[in-house]
CSV table of C-alpha atoms in Angstrom, one decimal:
chain,number,residue,atom,x,y,z
A,26,UNK,CA,11.1,-10.9,-2.5
A,27,UNK,CA,9.2,-10.6,-5.8
A,28,UNK,CA,9.2,-14.4,-6.0
A,29,UNK,CA,6.8,-14.5,-3.0
A,30,UNK,CA,4.6,-11.8,-4.6
A,31,UNK,CA,4.5,-14.0,-7.7
A,32,UNK,CA,3.1,-16.9,-5.8
A,33,UNK,CA,0.1,-14.7,-4.7
A,34,UNK,CA,-0.5,-13.6,-8.3
A,35,UNK,CA,-0.3,-17.2,-9.6
A,36,UNK,CA,-2.7,-18.5,-6.9
A,37,UNK,CA,-5.3,-15.8,-7.5
A,38,UNK,CA,-5.1,-16.1,-11.3
A,39,UNK,CA,-5.6,-19.8,-11.0
A,40,UNK,CA,-8.7,-19.3,-8.8
A,41,UNK,CA,-10.0,-16.6,-11.2
A,42,UNK,CA,-9.6,-19.0,-14.2
A,43,UNK,CA,-12.2,-21.2,-12.4
A,44,UNK,CA,-14.6,-18.3,-11.9
A,45,UNK,CA,-17.0,-17.5,-14.8
A,46,UNK,CA,-17.6,-14.0,-13.5
A,47,UNK,CA,-13.9,-13.1,-13.1
A,48,UNK,CA,-12.4,-10.2,-15.2
A,49,UNK,CA,-9.1,-12.0,-15.9
A,50,UNK,CA,-9.7,-15.7,-16.5
A,51,UNK,CA,-6.2,-16.6,-17.3
A,52,UNK,CA,-3.5,-18.7,-15.5
A,53,UNK,CA,-0.1,-17.0,-15.1
A,54,UNK,CA,3.2,-18.6,-14.3
A,55,UNK,CA,5.7,-17.3,-11.8
A,56,UNK,CA,8.0,-16.6,-14.7
A,57,UNK,CA,5.4,-14.5,-16.4
A,58,UNK,CA,4.8,-12.5,-13.2
A,59,UNK,CA,8.5,-11.8,-12.7
A,60,UNK,CA,9.1,-10.9,-16.3
A,61,UNK,CA,6.2,-8.5,-16.6
A,62,UNK,CA,6.7,-4.7,-16.9
A,63,UNK,CA,7.3,-2.9,-13.6
A,64,UNK,CA,4.6,-0.5,-12.6
A,65,UNK,CA,6.1,0.8,-9.4
A,66,UNK,CA,8.9,-1.3,-7.8
A,67,UNK,CA,8.5,-4.0,-6.6
A,68,UNK,CA,5.1,-4.3,-8.3
A,69,UNK,CA,4.9,-5.5,-11.8
A,70,UNK,CA,1.8,-5.7,-14.1
A,71,UNK,CA,0.6,-8.9,-12.5
A,72,UNK,CA,1.0,-7.6,-9.0
A,73,UNK,CA,-1.8,-5.0,-9.4
A,74,UNK,CA,-5.5,-5.5,-9.7
A,75,UNK,CA,-7.3,-4.5,-12.9
A,76,UNK,CA,-9.7,-1.5,-13.2
A,77,UNK,CA,-13.0,-3.2,-13.5
A,78,UNK,CA,-16.7,-2.3,-13.9
A,79,UNK,CA,-19.2,-4.3,-11.9
A,80,UNK,CA,-22.1,-4.3,-9.4
A,81,UNK,CA,-23.1,-6.4,-6.5
A,82,UNK,CA,-26.1,-6.5,-4.1
A,83,UNK,CA,-27.0,-8.3,-0.8
A,84,UNK,CA,-30.3,-8.6,1.1
A,85,UNK,CA,-29.9,-8.0,4.8
A,86,UNK,CA,-32.6,-8.9,7.3
A,87,UNK,CA,-33.3,-10.5,10.7
A,88,UNK,CA,-32.6,-14.3,10.9
A,89,UNK,CA,-36.2,-15.1,11.6
A,90,UNK,CA,-37.3,-13.3,8.4
A,91,UNK,CA,-34.5,-14.9,6.3
A,92,UNK,CA,-36.0,-18.3,6.9
A,93,UNK,CA,-39.0,-17.2,4.9
A,94,UNK,CA,-36.9,-16.1,1.9
A,95,UNK,CA,-34.7,-19.1,1.4
A,96,UNK,CA,-33.6,-22.2,3.3
A,97,UNK,CA,-29.8,-21.6,2.7
A,98,UNK,CA,-29.6,-18.2,4.3
A,99,UNK,CA,-26.2,-17.1,5.7
A,100,UNK,CA,-25.7,-15.6,9.2
A,101,UNK,CA,-23.6,-12.6,10.1
A,102,UNK,CA,-21.7,-14.0,13.1
A,103,UNK,CA,-19.3,-11.1,13.7
A,104,UNK,CA,-18.4,-7.7,12.4
A,105,UNK,CA,-15.8,-5.1,13.0
A,106,UNK,CA,-15.1,-1.6,11.6
A,107,UNK,CA,-12.0,0.4,12.4
A,108,UNK,CA,-10.7,3.8,11.3
A,109,UNK,CA,-7.2,4.9,12.2
A,110,UNK,CA,-6.3,8.5,12.4
A,111,UNK,CA,-4.4,10.2,9.6
A,112,UNK,CA,-2.6,8.6,6.7
A,113,UNK,CA,0.3,6.2,7.0
A,114,UNK,CA,2.7,8.4,5.1
A,115,UNK,CA,2.2,11.2,7.6
A,116,UNK,CA,3.4,8.9,10.4
A,117,UNK,CA,7.2,8.8,10.5
A,118,UNK,CA,7.1,5.7,12.6
A,119,UNK,CA,4.9,3.7,10.2
A,120,UNK,CA,6.8,0.6,9.0
A,121,UNK,CA,4.5,-0.5,6.2
A,122,UNK,CA,4.4,-4.1,7.4
A,123,UNK,CA,0.6,-4.2,8.0
A,124,UNK,CA,-2.5,-2.1,8.6
A,125,UNK,CA,-3.6,-1.3,12.2
A,126,UNK,CA,-7.2,-0.7,10.9
A,127,UNK,CA,-7.4,-4.4,9.7
A,128,UNK,CA,-6.0,-5.6,13.0
A,129,UNK,CA,-8.5,-3.7,15.1
A,130,UNK,CA,-11.5,-4.6,12.9
A,131,UNK,CA,-10.5,-8.3,13.0
A,132,UNK,CA,-10.3,-8.2,16.8
A,133,UNK,CA,-13.8,-6.8,17.0
A,134,UNK,CA,-15.3,-9.4,14.5
A,135,UNK,CA,-13.5,-12.3,16.1
A,136,UNK,CA,-14.7,-11.3,19.6
A,137,UNK,CA,-18.3,-11.1,18.4
A,138,UNK,CA,-18.1,-14.4,16.5
A,139,UNK,CA,-16.2,-16.2,19.2
A,140,UNK,CA,-13.2,-16.9,17.0
A,141,UNK,CA,-9.9,-17.4,18.8
A,142,UNK,CA,-7.9,-19.3,16.2
A,143,UNK,CA,-9.0,-18.0,12.7
A,144,UNK,CA,-6.8,-20.4,10.8
A,145,UNK,CA,-8.5,-23.4,12.5
A,146,UNK,CA,-12.0,-21.9,12.9
A,147,UNK,CA,-12.5,-20.4,9.4
A,148,UNK,CA,-13.0,-22.4,6.3
A,149,UNK,CA,-12.1,-19.6,3.8
A,150,UNK,CA,-11.4,-15.9,3.6
A,151,UNK,CA,-12.0,-13.3,0.9
A,152,UNK,CA,-9.6,-10.4,1.5
A,153,UNK,CA,-8.7,-7.1,-0.1
A,154,UNK,CA,-5.7,-7.8,-2.4
A,155,UNK,CA,-5.4,-4.6,-4.4
A,156,UNK,CA,-1.8,-5.6,-4.7
A,157,UNK,CA,-0.1,-8.9,-4.1
A,158,UNK,CA,1.8,-7.5,-1.1
A,159,UNK,CA,-1.5,-6.5,0.5
A,160,UNK,CA,-2.7,-10.1,0.6
A,161,UNK,CA,0.5,-11.1,2.4
A,162,UNK,CA,0.0,-8.3,4.9
A,163,UNK,CA,-3.6,-9.4,5.4
A,164,UNK,CA,-2.6,-12.9,6.3
A,165,UNK,CA,-0.7,-11.5,9.2
A,166,UNK,CA,-3.1,-8.7,10.2
A,167,UNK,CA,-6.0,-11.1,10.3
A,168,UNK,CA,-4.1,-13.6,12.4
A,169,UNK,CA,-3.9,-16.4,9.8
A,170,UNK,CA,-0.2,-16.6,10.7
A,171,UNK,CA,2.3,-14.8,12.9
A,172,UNK,CA,4.0,-11.5,11.9
A,173,UNK,CA,6.6,-12.2,9.3
A,174,UNK,CA,5.2,-15.5,8.2
A,175,UNK,CA,2.9,-14.3,5.4
A,176,UNK,CA,5.4,-15.3,2.7
A,177,UNK,CA,5.7,-18.8,4.1
A,178,UNK,CA,1.9,-19.0,4.4
A,179,UNK,CA,1.5,-18.6,0.6
A,180,UNK,CA,4.7,-20.4,-0.2
A,181,UNK,CA,3.7,-23.6,1.5
A,182,UNK,CA,0.3,-23.5,-0.3
A,183,UNK,CA,-1.7,-22.9,2.9
A,184,UNK,CA,-3.9,-20.3,1.2
A,185,UNK,CA,-4.7,-22.3,-2.0
A,186,UNK,CA,-8.1,-23.9,-2.6
A,187,UNK,CA,-7.0,-27.1,-0.9
A,188,UNK,CA,-4.8,-25.5,1.8
A,189,UNK,CA,-5.4,-24.9,5.5
A,190,UNK,CA,-7.3,-21.7,4.9
A,191,UNK,CA,-8.2,-20.9,1.2
A,192,UNK,CA,-7.9,-17.2,0.6
A,193,UNK,CA,-9.6,-15.5,-2.3
A,194,UNK,CA,-11.1,-18.6,-4.0
A,195,UNK,CA,-12.9,-16.2,-6.4
A,196,UNK,CA,-9.5,-14.9,-7.8
A,197,UNK,CA,-9.5,-11.9,-5.5
A,198,UNK,CA,-9.3,-8.3,-6.7
A,199,UNK,CA,-6.2,-9.4,-8.5
A,200,UNK,CA,-8.0,-11.7,-11.0
A,201,UNK,CA,-11.7,-11.2,-10.4
A,202,UNK,CA,-11.3,-7.4,-10.6
A,203,UNK,CA,-11.8,-4.4,-8.4
A,204,UNK,CA,-14.9,-2.2,-9.2
A,205,UNK,CA,-14.2,-0.2,-6.0
A,206,UNK,CA,-17.6,0.5,-4.5
A,207,UNK,CA,-19.0,-2.9,-5.5
A,208,UNK,CA,-16.0,-4.9,-4.2
A,209,UNK,CA,-17.0,-5.3,-0.6
A,210,UNK,CA,-20.5,-6.6,-1.4
A,211,UNK,CA,-19.0,-8.8,-4.1
A,212,UNK,CA,-16.8,-10.4,-1.4
A,213,UNK,CA,-19.9,-11.1,0.7
A,214,UNK,CA,-21.5,-12.7,-2.4
A,215,UNK,CA,-18.5,-15.0,-2.8
A,216,UNK,CA,-18.6,-16.2,0.8
A,217,UNK,CA,-22.3,-16.8,0.7
A,218,UNK,CA,-21.9,-18.7,-2.6
A,219,UNK,CA,-19.1,-20.8,-1.0
A,220,UNK,CA,-21.1,-21.5,2.2
A,221,UNK,CA,-24.1,-22.6,0.0
A,222,UNK,CA,-21.8,-25.0,-1.9
A,223,UNK,CA,-22.6,-23.2,-5.2
A,224,UNK,CA,-19.1,-22.1,-6.2
A,225,UNK,CA,-18.6,-24.8,-8.9
A,226,UNK,CA,-14.9,-25.5,-9.8
A,227,UNK,CA,-13.6,-23.1,-7.2
A,228,UNK,CA,-15.7,-24.6,-4.3
A,229,UNK,CA,-13.9,-25.0,-1.0
A,230,UNK,CA,-15.0,-28.4,0.3
A,231,UNK,CA,-17.1,-28.5,3.5
A,232,UNK,CA,-17.1,-24.7,4.0
A,233,UNK,CA,-19.5,-23.6,6.7
A,234,UNK,CA,-17.7,-20.4,8.0
A,235,UNK,CA,-16.0,-17.6,6.1
A,236,UNK,CA,-14.5,-14.2,6.5
A,237,UNK,CA,-14.7,-11.0,4.4
A,238,UNK,CA,-12.1,-8.3,4.7
A,239,UNK,CA,-12.1,-4.9,3.0
A,240,UNK,CA,-9.6,-2.1,3.2
A,241,UNK,CA,-10.2,1.5,2.2
A,242,UNK,CA,-8.2,4.5,1.2
A,243,UNK,CA,-4.5,4.5,2.3
A,244,UNK,CA,-5.3,1.6,4.6
A,245,UNK,CA,-6.8,3.9,7.3
A,246,UNK,CA,-10.2,2.1,7.3
A,247,UNK,CA,-11.0,-1.6,7.4
A,248,UNK,CA,-14.1,-3.8,7.8
A,249,UNK,CA,-14.1,-7.5,8.7
A,250,UNK,CA,-17.1,-9.8,8.7
A,251,UNK,CA,-17.5,-13.4,9.8
A,252,UNK,CA,-20.3,-15.4,8.1
A,253,UNK,CA,-21.7,-18.8,9.0
A,254,UNK,CA,-24.5,-21.2,8.2
A,255,UNK,CA,-27.3,-21.8,10.6
A,256,UNK,CA,-26.7,-24.8,12.9
């Protein structure tokens, strides 16, 4: 129900309040989320990411060259890109409980990175939460929990900064903001910052491996990346 969506909004606003670069640096209570104006049922004002301006950049090179640039370089351990045919609303059998593109991209990235149990083998994840429901679907599509358990995953605090697998420690699109074209690279920046232990108040303790997930269009295209620190 909407109470579960409110838990996602509250978590991400809390994380954003700790991030000096976030667009919305304000805590929100579950009561505020549930009492906000409805945009399109069941999404209220606090269930939708803000329209944000921003820019991000990343330097990509071979590992042997990276050592010459800086000692705390981050490795790309796995990557996956998937495009599904058509649009969900043209598929009469589509149940709107997840995104096949995310599932396929995750399988590719996990296979390349050697990840078999993401909830145990990843230290954090930065995912595409354009709406609060999208983050819940991502939990399941990315294998953080079983299908149907996304609500319990956030409800039990497993995706908080101190949970089993912190998700969107930056505040996510929900609180950090969503400048569209810059969002994917900004997510990479967040994981790199966390793995370098430079995230300040929102730092995930002991993080050495992180995931980035981005979703495009009507959910027909997804990219998943797994990053780690050199051993």
